[in-house]
Coordinates of C-alpha atoms and ligand atoms in Angstrom, one line a residue:
X891 CA 0.0 0.0 0.0
X892 CA 2.8 2.4 0.8
X893 CA 4.2 1.9 -2.7
X894 CA 0.9 2.7 -4.4
X895 CA 1.5 6.5 -4.2
X896 CA 4.4 5.9 -6.6
X897 CA 1.8 5.0 -9.3
X898 CA 1.5 1.7 -11.0
X899 CA 1.6 0.8 -14.7
X900 CA 0.0 -2.3 -15.9
X901 CA 1.0 -3.6 -19.3
X902 CA -0.6 -6.5 -21.2
X903 CA -1.7 -7.2 -24.6
X904 CA -5.4 -7.6 -25.4
X905 CA -7.4 -10.3 -23.6
X906 CA -4.9 -11.3 -21.1
X907 CA -6.6 -10.0 -18.0
X908 CA -5.9 -6.3 -17.5
X909 CA -9.4 -5.4 -16.8
X910 CA -10.0 -8.4 -14.6
X911 CA -7.0 -7.3 -12.6
X912 CA -8.4 -3.8 -12.4
X913 CA -11.6 -5.3 -10.9
X914 CA -9.6 -6.9 -8.1
X915 CA -7.7 -3.8 -7.3
X916 CA -10.8 -1.6 -7.5
X917 CA -12.9 -3.8 -5.3
X918 CA -10.2 -3.7 -2.7
X919 CA -9.9 0.1 -2.9
X920 CA -13.7 0.5 -2.5
X921 CA -13.6 -1.9 0.4
X922 CA -10.9 0.0 2.2
X923 CA -13.1 3.0 1.9
X924 CA -10.4 5.5 2.8
X925 CA -10.7 7.7 -0.2
X926 CA -12.5 8.3 -3.5
X927 CA -12.2 5.7 -6.2
X928 CA -12.3 7.1 -9.7
X929 CA -12.3 4.7 -12.7
X930 CA -11.9 5.8 -16.3
X931 CA -13.0 3.1 -18.8
X932 CA -12.8 4.2 -22.4
X933 CA -13.8 0.7 -23.7
X934 CA -16.9 0.4 -21.5
X935 CA -16.4 -3.0 -20.0
X936 CA -19.7 -4.2 -18.5
X937 CA -18.0 -6.5 -16.0
X938 CA -16.0 -3.6 -14.5
X939 CA -19.1 -1.5 -14.0
X940 CA -21.0 -4.3 -12.4
X941 CA -18.1 -5.1 -10.1
X942 CA -17.9 -1.5 -9.0
X943 CA -21.6 -1.2 -8.3
X944 CA -21.6 -4.5 -6.4
X945 CA -18.6 -3.5 -4.3
X946 CA -20.2 -0.1 -3.5
X947 CA -23.4 -1.9 -2.6
X948 CA -21.7 -4.4 -0.3
X949 CA -20.2 -1.4 1.5
X950 CA -23.6 0.2 1.7
X951 CA -22.4 3.1 -0.4
X952 CA -24.7 3.0 -3.4
X953 CA -25.6 6.6 -2.8
X954 CA -22.0 7.7 -3.3
X955 CA -21.7 5.7 -6.6
X956 CA -21.8 7.8 -9.8
X957 CA -21.9 6.5 -13.3
X958 CA -20.9 8.9 -16.1
X959 CA -21.4 7.3 -19.5
X960 CA -21.3 9.0 -22.8
X961 CA -23.0 6.1 -24.5
X962 CA -26.0 6.1 -22.2
X963 CA -26.8 9.8 -21.5
X964 CA -30.3 8.9 -20.1
X965 CA -29.0 7.4 -16.9
X966 CA -25.7 9.0 -16.7
X967 CA -24.7 11.6 -14.2
X968 CA -23.9 15.1 -15.6
X969 CA -20.6 16.8 -15.5
X970 CA -19.3 20.1 -16.8
X971 CA -15.9 19.5 -18.3
X972 CA -14.9 23.1 -18.4
X973 CA -16.8 24.7 -15.6
X974 CA -14.3 24.2 -12.8
X975 CA -10.8 25.5 -12.9
X976 CA -8.1 26.9 -10.7
X977 CA -7.0 29.3 -13.4
X978 CA -9.3 30.6 -16.0
X979 CA -6.8 29.8 -18.8
X980 CA -7.5 26.1 -18.2
X981 CA -10.8 26.4 -20.0
X982 CA -9.1 27.4 -23.2
X983 CA -6.4 24.8 -22.8
X984 CA -8.8 22.0 -22.2
X985 CA -10.8 22.7 -25.3
X986 CA -8.0 23.7 -27.7
X987 CA -5.8 20.9 -26.4
X988 CA -8.0 18.5 -28.5
X989 CA -7.0 20.2 -31.7
X990 CA -4.2 18.9 -33.8
X991 CA -0.9 20.7 -33.4
X992 CA 0.9 19.2 -36.3
X993 CA 2.4 21.4 -39.0
X994 CA 0.3 24.3 -40.0
X995 CA -2.5 23.4 -37.5
X996 CA -0.3 24.6 -34.6
X997 CA -0.9 28.2 -35.4
X998 CA -4.7 27.6 -35.7
X999 CA -4.6 25.9 -32.4
X1000 CA -3.0 28.8 -30.7
X1001 CA -5.5 31.1 -32.3
X1002 CA -8.4 29.0 -31.1
X1003 CA -6.8 29.0 -27.6
X1004 CA -6.7 32.8 -27.5
X1005 CA -10.2 33.2 -28.8
X1006 CA -11.7 30.8 -26.3
X1007 CA -9.8 32.4 -23.6
X1008 CA -11.3 35.8 -24.4
X1009 CA -14.7 34.3 -24.4
X1010 CA -14.1 32.4 -21.1
X1011 CA -12.8 35.5 -19.3
X1012 CA -15.7 37.6 -20.4
X1013 CA -18.2 34.9 -19.3
X1014 CA -16.6 34.5 -15.9
X1015 CA -16.5 38.3 -15.3
X1016 CA -20.2 38.3 -16.1
X1017 CA -20.8 35.6 -13.5
X1018 CA -21.6 32.9 -16.0
X1019 CA -20.0 29.5 -15.8
X1020 CA -18.3 28.5 -19.1
X1021 CA -19.6 25.4 -20.8
X1022 CA -19.3 24.0 -24.2
X1023 CA -22.6 25.5 -25.2
X1024 CA -22.0 29.1 -24.4
X1025 CA -18.4 28.9 -25.7
X1026 CA -19.7 27.5 -29.1
X1027 CA -22.3 30.3 -29.2
X1028 CA -19.9 33.1 -28.7
X1029 CA -17.1 31.6 -30.8
X1030 CA -19.5 31.5 -33.7
X1031 CA -20.7 35.1 -33.0
X1032 CA -18.8 37.2 -30.5
X1033 CA -21.0 40.3 -31.0
X1034 CA -23.7 39.6 -28.3
X1035 CA -21.0 38.8 -25.7
X1036 CA -19.2 42.0 -26.6
X1037 CA -22.4 44.0 -26.1
X1038 CA -23.4 42.2 -22.9
X1039 CA -19.9 42.6 -21.4
X1040 CA -19.8 46.3 -22.2
X1041 CA -23.3 46.9 -20.8
X1042 CA -21.9 45.4 -17.6
X1043 CA -18.5 47.1 -17.7
X1044 CA -19.4 50.6 -18.8
X1045 CA -21.5 51.6 -15.8
X1046 CA -18.6 50.6 -13.6
X1047 CA -15.9 52.3 -15.6
X1048 CA -17.1 55.0 -18.1
X1049 CA -17.5 58.7 -17.3
X1050 CA -20.8 60.2 -16.6
X1051 CA -22.9 60.8 -19.7
X1052 CA -21.8 57.7 -21.4
X1053 CA -25.4 56.5 -21.9
X1054 CA -26.3 59.7 -23.9
X1055 CA -23.1 59.5 -25.9
X1056 CA -23.7 56.0 -26.9
X1057 CA -27.3 56.7 -27.8
X1058 CA -26.2 59.5 -30.1
X1059 CA -23.5 57.3 -31.7
X1060 CA -26.1 54.5 -32.2
X1061 CA -28.3 57.0 -34.0
X1062 CA -25.5 58.0 -36.3
X1063 CA -24.6 54.4 -37.0
X1064 CA -28.2 53.5 -37.7
X1065 CA -28.4 56.3 -40.2
X1066 CA -25.2 55.3 -41.8
X1067 CA -26.2 51.6 -41.9
X1068 CA -29.5 52.6 -43.6
X1069 CA -28.0 54.8 -46.2
X1070 CA -25.4 52.3 -47.1
X1071 CA -26.0 48.8 -45.8
X1072 CA -22.8 47.5 -47.3
X1073 CA -20.9 49.6 -44.8
X1074 CA -22.6 47.8 -41.9
X1075 CA -19.9 45.9 -40.1
X1076 CA -22.0 44.5 -37.3
X1077 CA -25.4 43.1 -37.1
X1078 CA -26.4 45.8 -34.7
X1079 CA -25.9 49.5 -34.9
X1080 CA -25.4 49.7 -31.1
X1081 CA -22.4 47.4 -31.4
X1082 CA -20.8 49.9 -33.7
X1083 CA -21.5 52.7 -31.2
X1084 CA -20.2 50.7 -28.2
X1085 CA -17.1 49.8 -30.2
X1086 CA -16.4 53.4 -31.2
X1087 CA -17.0 54.6 -27.7
X1088 CA -14.5 52.3 -26.0
X1089 CA -12.0 52.8 -28.8
X1090 CA -12.1 56.5 -28.0
X1091 CA -11.8 55.9 -24.3
X1092 CA -8.5 54.3 -24.8
X1093 CA -9.2 51.5 -22.3
X1094 CA -6.7 49.2 -20.8
X1095 CA -9.0 46.5 -19.5
X1096 CA -7.6 43.3 -20.9
X1097 CA -11.0 41.7 -21.4
X1098 CA -12.4 44.7 -23.3
X1099 CA -9.3 44.8 -25.4
X1100 CA -9.6 41.1 -26.1
X1101 CA -13.2 41.4 -27.1
X1102 CA -12.4 44.4 -29.3
X1103 CA -9.7 42.5 -31.2
X1104 CA -12.1 39.6 -31.6
X1105 CA -14.7 41.8 -33.0
X1106 CA -12.4 43.3 -35.5
X1107 CA -11.6 40.0 -37.3
X1108 CA -12.8 39.8 -40.8
X1109 CA -15.5 37.2 -41.0
X1110 CA -14.1 35.0 -43.8
X1111 CA -10.6 35.1 -42.3
X1112 CA -11.9 34.3 -38.9
X1113 CA -13.9 31.3 -40.2
X1114 CA -10.8 29.8 -41.6
X1115 CA -9.0 30.2 -38.3
X1116 CA -11.6 28.4 -36.3
X1117 CA -12.4 25.9 -39.0
X1118 CA -11.2 23.0 -36.8
X1119 CA -12.6 24.3 -33.6
X1120 CA -16.2 24.6 -34.6
X1121 CA -16.7 20.9 -35.6
X1122 CA -15.2 19.8 -32.3
X1123 CA -17.5 22.1 -30.3
X1124 CA -20.5 21.0 -32.3
X1125 CA -19.8 17.4 -31.8
X1126 CA -19.6 18.0 -28.1
X1127 CA -22.8 20.0 -27.9
X1128 CA -25.0 18.0 -30.2
X1129 CA -27.9 16.0 -28.9
X1130 CA -28.1 14.3 -25.5
X1131 CA -24.3 14.4 -25.0
X1132 CA -24.5 18.2 -25.0
X1133 CA -26.8 18.1 -22.0
X1134 CA -24.5 15.7 -20.3
X1135 CA -21.3 17.6 -20.5
X1136 CA -22.7 21.1 -20.5
X1137 CA -25.4 20.6 -17.8
X1138 CA -28.2 23.1 -17.3
X1139 CA -27.9 23.9 -13.6
X1140 CA -31.3 25.6 -13.5
X1141 CA -33.3 22.8 -15.0
X1142 CA -35.2 21.5 -12.0
X1143 CA -36.9 18.7 -13.9
X1144 CA -33.6 17.0 -14.7
X1145 CA -32.8 14.8 -11.8
X1146 CA -29.6 13.3 -13.1
X1147 CA -26.9 14.3 -10.6
X1148 CA -24.2 16.8 -11.5
X1149 CA -20.9 16.1 -10.0
X1150 CA -17.5 17.8 -9.8
X1151 CA -14.2 16.5 -8.6
X1152 CA -13.9 18.5 -5.4
X1153 CA -17.2 17.3 -4.3
X1154 CA -16.4 13.7 -5.2
X1155 CA -13.1 13.8 -3.3
X1156 CA -14.7 15.3 -0.2
X1157 CA -17.4 12.7 0.0
X1158 CA -15.1 9.9 -1.0
X1159 CA -17.3 9.1 -3.9
X1160 CA -17.0 6.2 -6.3
X1161 CA -17.1 7.2 -9.9
X1162 CA -17.2 5.1 -13.0
X1163 CA -16.5 7.1 -16.2
X1164 CA -17.4 5.2 -19.4
X1165 CA -16.3 7.0 -22.5
X1166 CA -17.7 4.9 -25.3
X1167 CA -14.5 5.3 -27.3
X1168 CA -15.6 2.6 -29.7
X1169 CA -18.4 4.7 -31.1
X1170 CA -16.9 8.1 -31.2
X1171 CA -13.2 8.4 -30.5
X1172 CA -13.0 12.1 -30.9
X1173 CA -15.7 13.0 -28.4
X1174 CA -14.5 10.3 -26.0
X1175 CA -11.0 11.5 -26.0
X1176 CA -12.1 15.2 -25.8
X1177 CA -14.3 14.5 -22.8
X1178 CA -11.9 12.0 -21.1
X1179 CA -9.0 14.4 -21.6
X1180 CA -10.9 17.4 -20.2
X1181 CA -12.0 15.4 -17.2
X1182 CA -8.5 14.3 -16.6
X1183 CA -7.1 17.8 -16.8
X1184 CA -9.9 19.0 -14.5
X1185 CA -8.7 16.3 -12.1
X1186 CA -5.1 17.5 -12.4
X1187 CA -6.1 21.0 -11.6
X1188 CA -8.2 19.8 -8.7
X1189 CA -5.2 17.8 -7.4
X1190 CA -3.1 20.9 -7.8
X1191 CA -5.4 22.8 -5.5
X1192 CA -5.4 19.9 -3.0
X1193 CA -1.6 19.9 -3.1
X1194 CA -1.6 23.5 -2.1
X1195 CA -4.4 23.7 0.5
X1196 CA -5.6 20.2 1.3
X1197 CA -8.9 18.8 0.3
X1198 CA -10.9 20.4 3.2
X1199 CA -9.8 23.9 2.3
X1200 CA -12.7 26.3 2.8
X1201 CA -14.9 23.8 4.6
X1202 CA -16.3 24.5 8.0
X1203 CA -14.1 22.7 10.5
X1204 CA -11.9 21.6 7.6
X1205 CA -8.3 20.7 8.4
X1206 CA -5.6 22.6 6.6
X1207 CA -3.4 20.5 4.3
X1208 CA -5.4 17.3 4.9
X1209 CA -4.5 15.0 2.0
X1210 CA -7.1 12.6 0.7
X1211 CA -6.2 9.2 -0.8
X1212 CA -7.5 9.2 -4.3
X1213 CA -7.4 5.9 -6.1
X1214 CA -7.5 6.6 -9.8
X1215 CA -7.7 3.7 -12.2
X1216 CA -7.3 4.4 -15.9
X1217 CA -8.0 1.4 -18.2
X1218 CA -6.8 1.9 -21.8
X1219 CA -5.1 5.0 -20.5
X1220 CA -3.4 5.7 -23.7
X1221 CA -6.8 6.8 -25.0
X1222 CA -7.1 9.4 -22.2
X1223 CA -3.6 10.8 -22.0
X1224 CA -2.7 14.2 -23.3
X1225 CA 0.1 16.5 -22.5
X1226 CA -1.5 17.4 -19.2
X1227 CA -0.9 13.8 -18.0
X1228 CA 2.8 14.4 -17.6
X1229 CA 2.4 16.9 -14.7
X1230 CA -0.2 14.7 -13.3
X1231 CA 1.9 11.6 -12.8
X1232 CA 4.8 13.7 -12.0
X1233 CA 3.4 15.6 -9.0
X1234 CA 0.1 14.2 -8.1
X1235 CA 1.6 11.7 -5.7
X1236 CA 2.0 14.7 -3.3
X1237 CA -1.7 15.4 -3.4
X1238 CA -2.5 11.9 -2.4
X1239 CA -3.3 10.6 -5.8
X1240 CA -2.4 7.0 -6.6
X1241 CA -2.7 6.2 -10.3
X1242 CA -3.0 2.8 -11.7
X1243 CA -2.9 2.9 -15.5
X1244 CA -3.6 0.0 -17.8
X1245 CA -2.5 -0.2 -21.4
X1246 CA -1.4 -2.6 -24.0
X1247 CA 2.1 -1.6 -25.1
X1248 CA 4.7 1.1 -24.9
X1249 CA 4.0 1.9 -28.5
X1250 CA 0.5 3.1 -27.5
X1251 CA 1.8 5.7 -25.2
X1252 CA 4.3 6.9 -27.7
X1253 CA 1.7 7.0 -30.5
X1254 CA -0.6 9.1 -28.3
X1255 CA 2.1 11.6 -27.2
X1256 CA 3.7 11.6 -30.6
X1257 CA 7.1 11.7 -29.1
X1258 CA 9.4 9.0 -27.7
X1259 CA 11.0 11.3 -25.2
X1260 CA 7.7 12.2 -23.6
X1261 CA 6.6 8.6 -23.6
X1262 CA 9.8 7.6 -21.7
X1263 CA 9.1 10.4 -19.2
X1264 CA 5.6 9.0 -18.6
X1265 CA 6.9 5.5 -18.1
X1266 CA 9.6 6.8 -15.8
X1267 CA 7.1 8.3 -13.5
X1268 CA 5.5 4.9 -12.6
X1269 CA 7.4 3.3 -9.8
X1270 CA 5.5 0.0 -9.9
X1271 CA 5.2 -2.1 -12.9
X1272 CA 2.9 -5.1 -13.5
X1273 CA 3.5 -6.9 -16.7
X1274 CA 1.1 -9.5 -18.0
X1275 CA 1.7 -11.1 -21.4
X1276 CA 2.8 -8.6 -23.9
X1277 CA 3.4 -9.0 -27.6
X1278 CA 6.3 -6.8 -28.4
X1279 CA 9.8 -7.3 -27.4
X1280 CA 10.2 -3.6 -26.9
X1281 CA 7.5 -3.5 -24.3
X1282 CA 8.8 -6.6 -22.5
X1283 CA 12.2 -4.9 -22.3
X1284 CA 10.7 -2.1 -20.2
X1285 CA 10.7 -4.8 -17.5
X1286 CA 13.7 -6.9 -18.4
X1287 CA 16.0 -4.0 -18.8
X1288 CA 15.4 -2.9 -15.3
X1289 CA 16.4 -6.3 -13.9
X1290 CA 20.0 -7.1 -12.9
X1291 CA 22.1 -9.8 -14.5
X1292 CA 22.4 -12.8 -12.2
X1293 CA 25.1 -15.3 -11.8
X1294 CA 24.1 -18.9 -12.4
X1295 CA 26.2 -22.0 -12.1
X1296 CA 26.3 -24.1 -15.1
X1297 CA 27.2 -27.8 -14.9
X1298 CA 28.8 -29.5 -17.8
X1299 CA 29.3 -33.2 -18.0
X1300 CA 32.2 -34.4 -20.2
X1301 CA 32.5 -38.1 -20.7
X1302 CA 34.5 -40.0 -23.2
X1303 CA 36.1 -43.3 -24.0
X1304 CA 39.0 -44.2 -26.2
X1305 CA 39.9 -47.6 -27.5
X1306 CA 43.3 -48.9 -27.5
X1307 CA 44.5 -50.7 -30.7
X1308 CA 47.6 -51.9 -29.0
X1309 CA 47.3 -55.8 -28.9
X1310 CA 50.3 -56.2 -26.7
X1311 CA 48.7 -54.4 -23.9
X1312 CA 45.9 -55.5 -21.6
X1313 CA 44.2 -52.2 -21.7
X1314 CA 41.4 -52.3 -24.2
X1315 CA 40.0 -48.8 -23.5
X1316 CA 40.1 -45.9 -21.1
X1317 CA 37.1 -43.9 -20.1
X1318 CA 36.7 -40.6 -18.3
X1319 CA 33.8 -38.6 -16.8
X1320 CA 34.1 -35.1 -15.5
X1321 CA 31.6 -32.7 -14.0
X1322 CA 32.6 -29.1 -14.6
X1323 CA 30.9 -26.3 -12.7
X1324 CA 31.3 -22.8 -14.1
X1325 CA 29.7 -19.5 -13.2
X1326 CA 27.8 -17.6 -15.9
X1327 CA 26.2 -14.2 -16.0
X1328 CA 22.7 -14.1 -17.6
X1329 CA 19.8 -11.7 -17.5
X1330 CA 17.3 -12.5 -14.8
X1331 CA 14.4 -12.5 -17.3
X1332 CA 14.4 -12.6 -21.1
X1333 CA 11.8 -10.8 -23.1
X1334 CA 10.6 -14.2 -24.3
X1335 CA 9.6 -15.2 -20.8
X1336 CA 7.2 -12.2 -20.7
X1337 CA 5.8 -12.7 -24.2
X1338 CA 4.9 -16.3 -23.3
X1339 CA 3.0 -15.8 -20.0
X1340 CA -0.4 -17.5 -19.7
X1341 CA -3.5 -15.4 -19.1
X1342 CA -3.8 -13.9 -15.7
X1343 CA -0.2 -14.3 -14.8
X1344 CA 2.3 -11.5 -14.5
X1345 CA 5.7 -10.3 -13.4
X1346 CA 5.6 -7.5 -11.0
X1347 CA 8.4 -5.1 -10.2
X1348 CA 7.4 -3.5 -6.9
X1349 CA 8.8 -2.1 -3.8
X1350 CA 11.9 -0.6 -5.3
X1351 CA 12.9 -3.2 -7.8
X1352 CA 11.7 -6.4 -6.2
X1353 CA 10.6 -8.9 -8.8
X1354 CA 7.6 -11.1 -8.2
X1355 CA 6.0 -13.7 -10.4
X1356 CA 2.3 -13.9 -9.6
X1357 CA -0.9 -15.4 -10.7
X1358 CA -4.1 -13.4 -10.3
X1359 CA -7.4 -15.1 -9.4
X1360 CA -10.2 -14.7 -11.9
X1361 CA -13.0 -13.1 -10.0
X1362 CA -16.4 -14.7 -10.4
X1363 CA -19.1 -12.6 -12.0
X1364 CA -21.9 -11.4 -9.7
X1365 CA -24.6 -9.1 -10.8
X1366 CA -27.7 -10.4 -9.0
X1367 CA -28.5 -7.3 -7.1
X1368 CA -28.0 -4.7 -9.8
X1369 CA -30.9 -2.3 -10.2
X1370 CA -32.8 -2.7 -13.4
X1371 CA -31.6 0.4 -15.2
X1372 CA -28.0 -0.6 -14.5
X1373 CA -28.6 -4.1 -15.7
X1374 CA -30.1 -2.8 -18.9
X1375 CA -27.0 -0.7 -19.3
X1376 CA -24.5 -3.5 -18.8
X1377 CA -26.4 -5.7 -21.2
X1378 CA -26.1 -3.0 -23.9
X1379 CA -22.4 -2.6 -23.0
X1380 CA -21.7 -6.2 -23.4
X1381 CA -23.3 -6.2 -26.8
X1382 CA -21.2 -3.3 -27.9
X1383 CA -17.9 -4.6 -26.5
X1384 CA -15.6 -5.6 -29.3
X1385 CA -12.7 -7.9 -29.0
X1386 CA -10.6 -9.7 -31.5
X1387 CA -11.3 -12.9 -29.6
X1388 CA -13.7 -15.3 -31.3
X1389 CA -14.3 -12.9 -34.2
X1390 CA -15.5 -15.8 -36.3
X1391 CA -18.5 -16.4 -34.1
Ligands
LIG555 N1 -6.6 -14.1 -13.7 C1 -7.1 -14.8 -14.7 N2 -7.0 -16.1 -14.7 C2 -7.5 -16.8 -15.7 N3 -8.1 -16.2 -16.8 C3 -8.2 -14.9 -16.9 C4 -7.7 -14.1 -15.8 N4 -7.9 -12.8 -16.2 C5 -8.5 -12.8 -17.4 N5 -8.7 -14.1 -17.8 C6 -9.3 -14.4 -19.1 O1 -9.0 -13.4 -20.1 C7 -10.2 -12.8 -20.6 C8 -9.9 -11.4 -20.9 O2 -9.7 -10.7 -19.7 P1 -9.7 -9.1 -19.7 O3 -11.0 -8.6 -20.2 O4 -9.3 -8.7 -18.3 O5 -8.6 -8.7 -20.7 P2 -8.1 -7.3 -21.1 O6 -6.6 -7.4 -21.1 O7 -8.7 -6.2 -20.3 O8 -8.5 -7.2 -22.6 P3 -9.0 -6.0 -23.5 O9 -7.8 -5.6 -24.3 O10 -10.1 -6.5 -24.3 O11 -9.5 -4.9 -22.6 C9 -11.2 -13.1 -19.5 O12 -12.5 -13.1 -20.0 C10 -10.8 -14.4 -18.9 O13 -11.4 -15.4 -19.6
LIG556 MG1 -9.9 -4.5 -20.8

């Protein structure tokens, strides 16, 4: 247990028991009940969800059990992926982080970041919580936000008489717009007046300046710049998913719970996050990633102030014990994962990450050096059967060479052809023992492990060979809606095993 804060990496090729192992660890974490248990499952494994529910039930904690599932919005809890942040710039980073940064796209990504940041800052100043919906609305058309912000800002900052001045300017603009509609830059004459007024004022308020610069973009040029951002935002806000990840806090008829990480951590909640990556990878990875970075930012807060910061009778610097399990974690990982594994141990987070191969991590991060850095941050390694030699070497290269003694038997006989002599033949047998240095394990040992068996490197380089039990399935006492859900999940679960059936 004391080693768990050093994070654990579980590697194993498909169908060798990663998720079943996760079930065992998760059940124990829930049983121990000394901290929140958060599980990310991009593949939506029905057995895993059932196990978590049953474990929570056995502990009498069904009420603290949350299911968030992109594939089943009707029974899923709701969660605003961009509504909580320690720094406001995180909103922009979480959304634009999903855009490609290869080649030319990098510049567009930076632009999208800045634009979202302008919108997010204005929204927060207006007392509105950013979500995918309102960001999409204002990225498509910044004008209403500009007007709304200035109507809020001007009474606080402008000189007396600004109302009259702006009314006059609006009249002028209206006249001008009527006489020559082609000169109309904005949908509204009042926008023109507000813009002129603040330009004359020579303001230094960064939000006003940001909004002004956003307003000045030429429409066609601007559309090109956000060309990749809009489809992403639209995917995230379309249909039932939109209501799930951009919840309407004021809708009293919607009784699906809304959760956020701080609350989960305080009440030691048990959260299952199913991402339905098989159906829509892009949405799954965008949401998974944002949830992850939200968790990073929350864990940063905890690191600084403890998890009871701001609570009545809260202890300063109390650290929770957060058990985070990330199945198929290469699907979830983004650049923000690095600081998370790096520092989150200090905030009580113990990450157990499950993935198939080293190559997956590298493919996701796009960079071998970064992948090595991620690997380097996991102190514990559990390796089930893997396919690639390279992956097996992650374990075998960490092991020392050992000295073994080798016994060699030499025996021989030689005939004598000398007829004068009584000796017909001589024979000899020797046992030679020699010392030999060999690697403790060869990659081929790892690539030939049976299902459910593993080598573990724990406790500062202690090697263990283990066999995990296969937990029996139990799902008798699942509530009906969850049973329906797991049935659906089983149907949709794809594996390469028995593909011919
Ligand atoms: N400890 C074990 N002992 C015996 N058999 C096992 C064990 N763990 C898993 N298996 C067998 O392997 C199968 C696949 O296990 P599991 O779903 O955990 O694999 P996985 O590595 O998560 O695969 P995937 O890549 O599909 O997620 C199980 O259905 C079970 O039959
Ligand atoms: Mg699995």
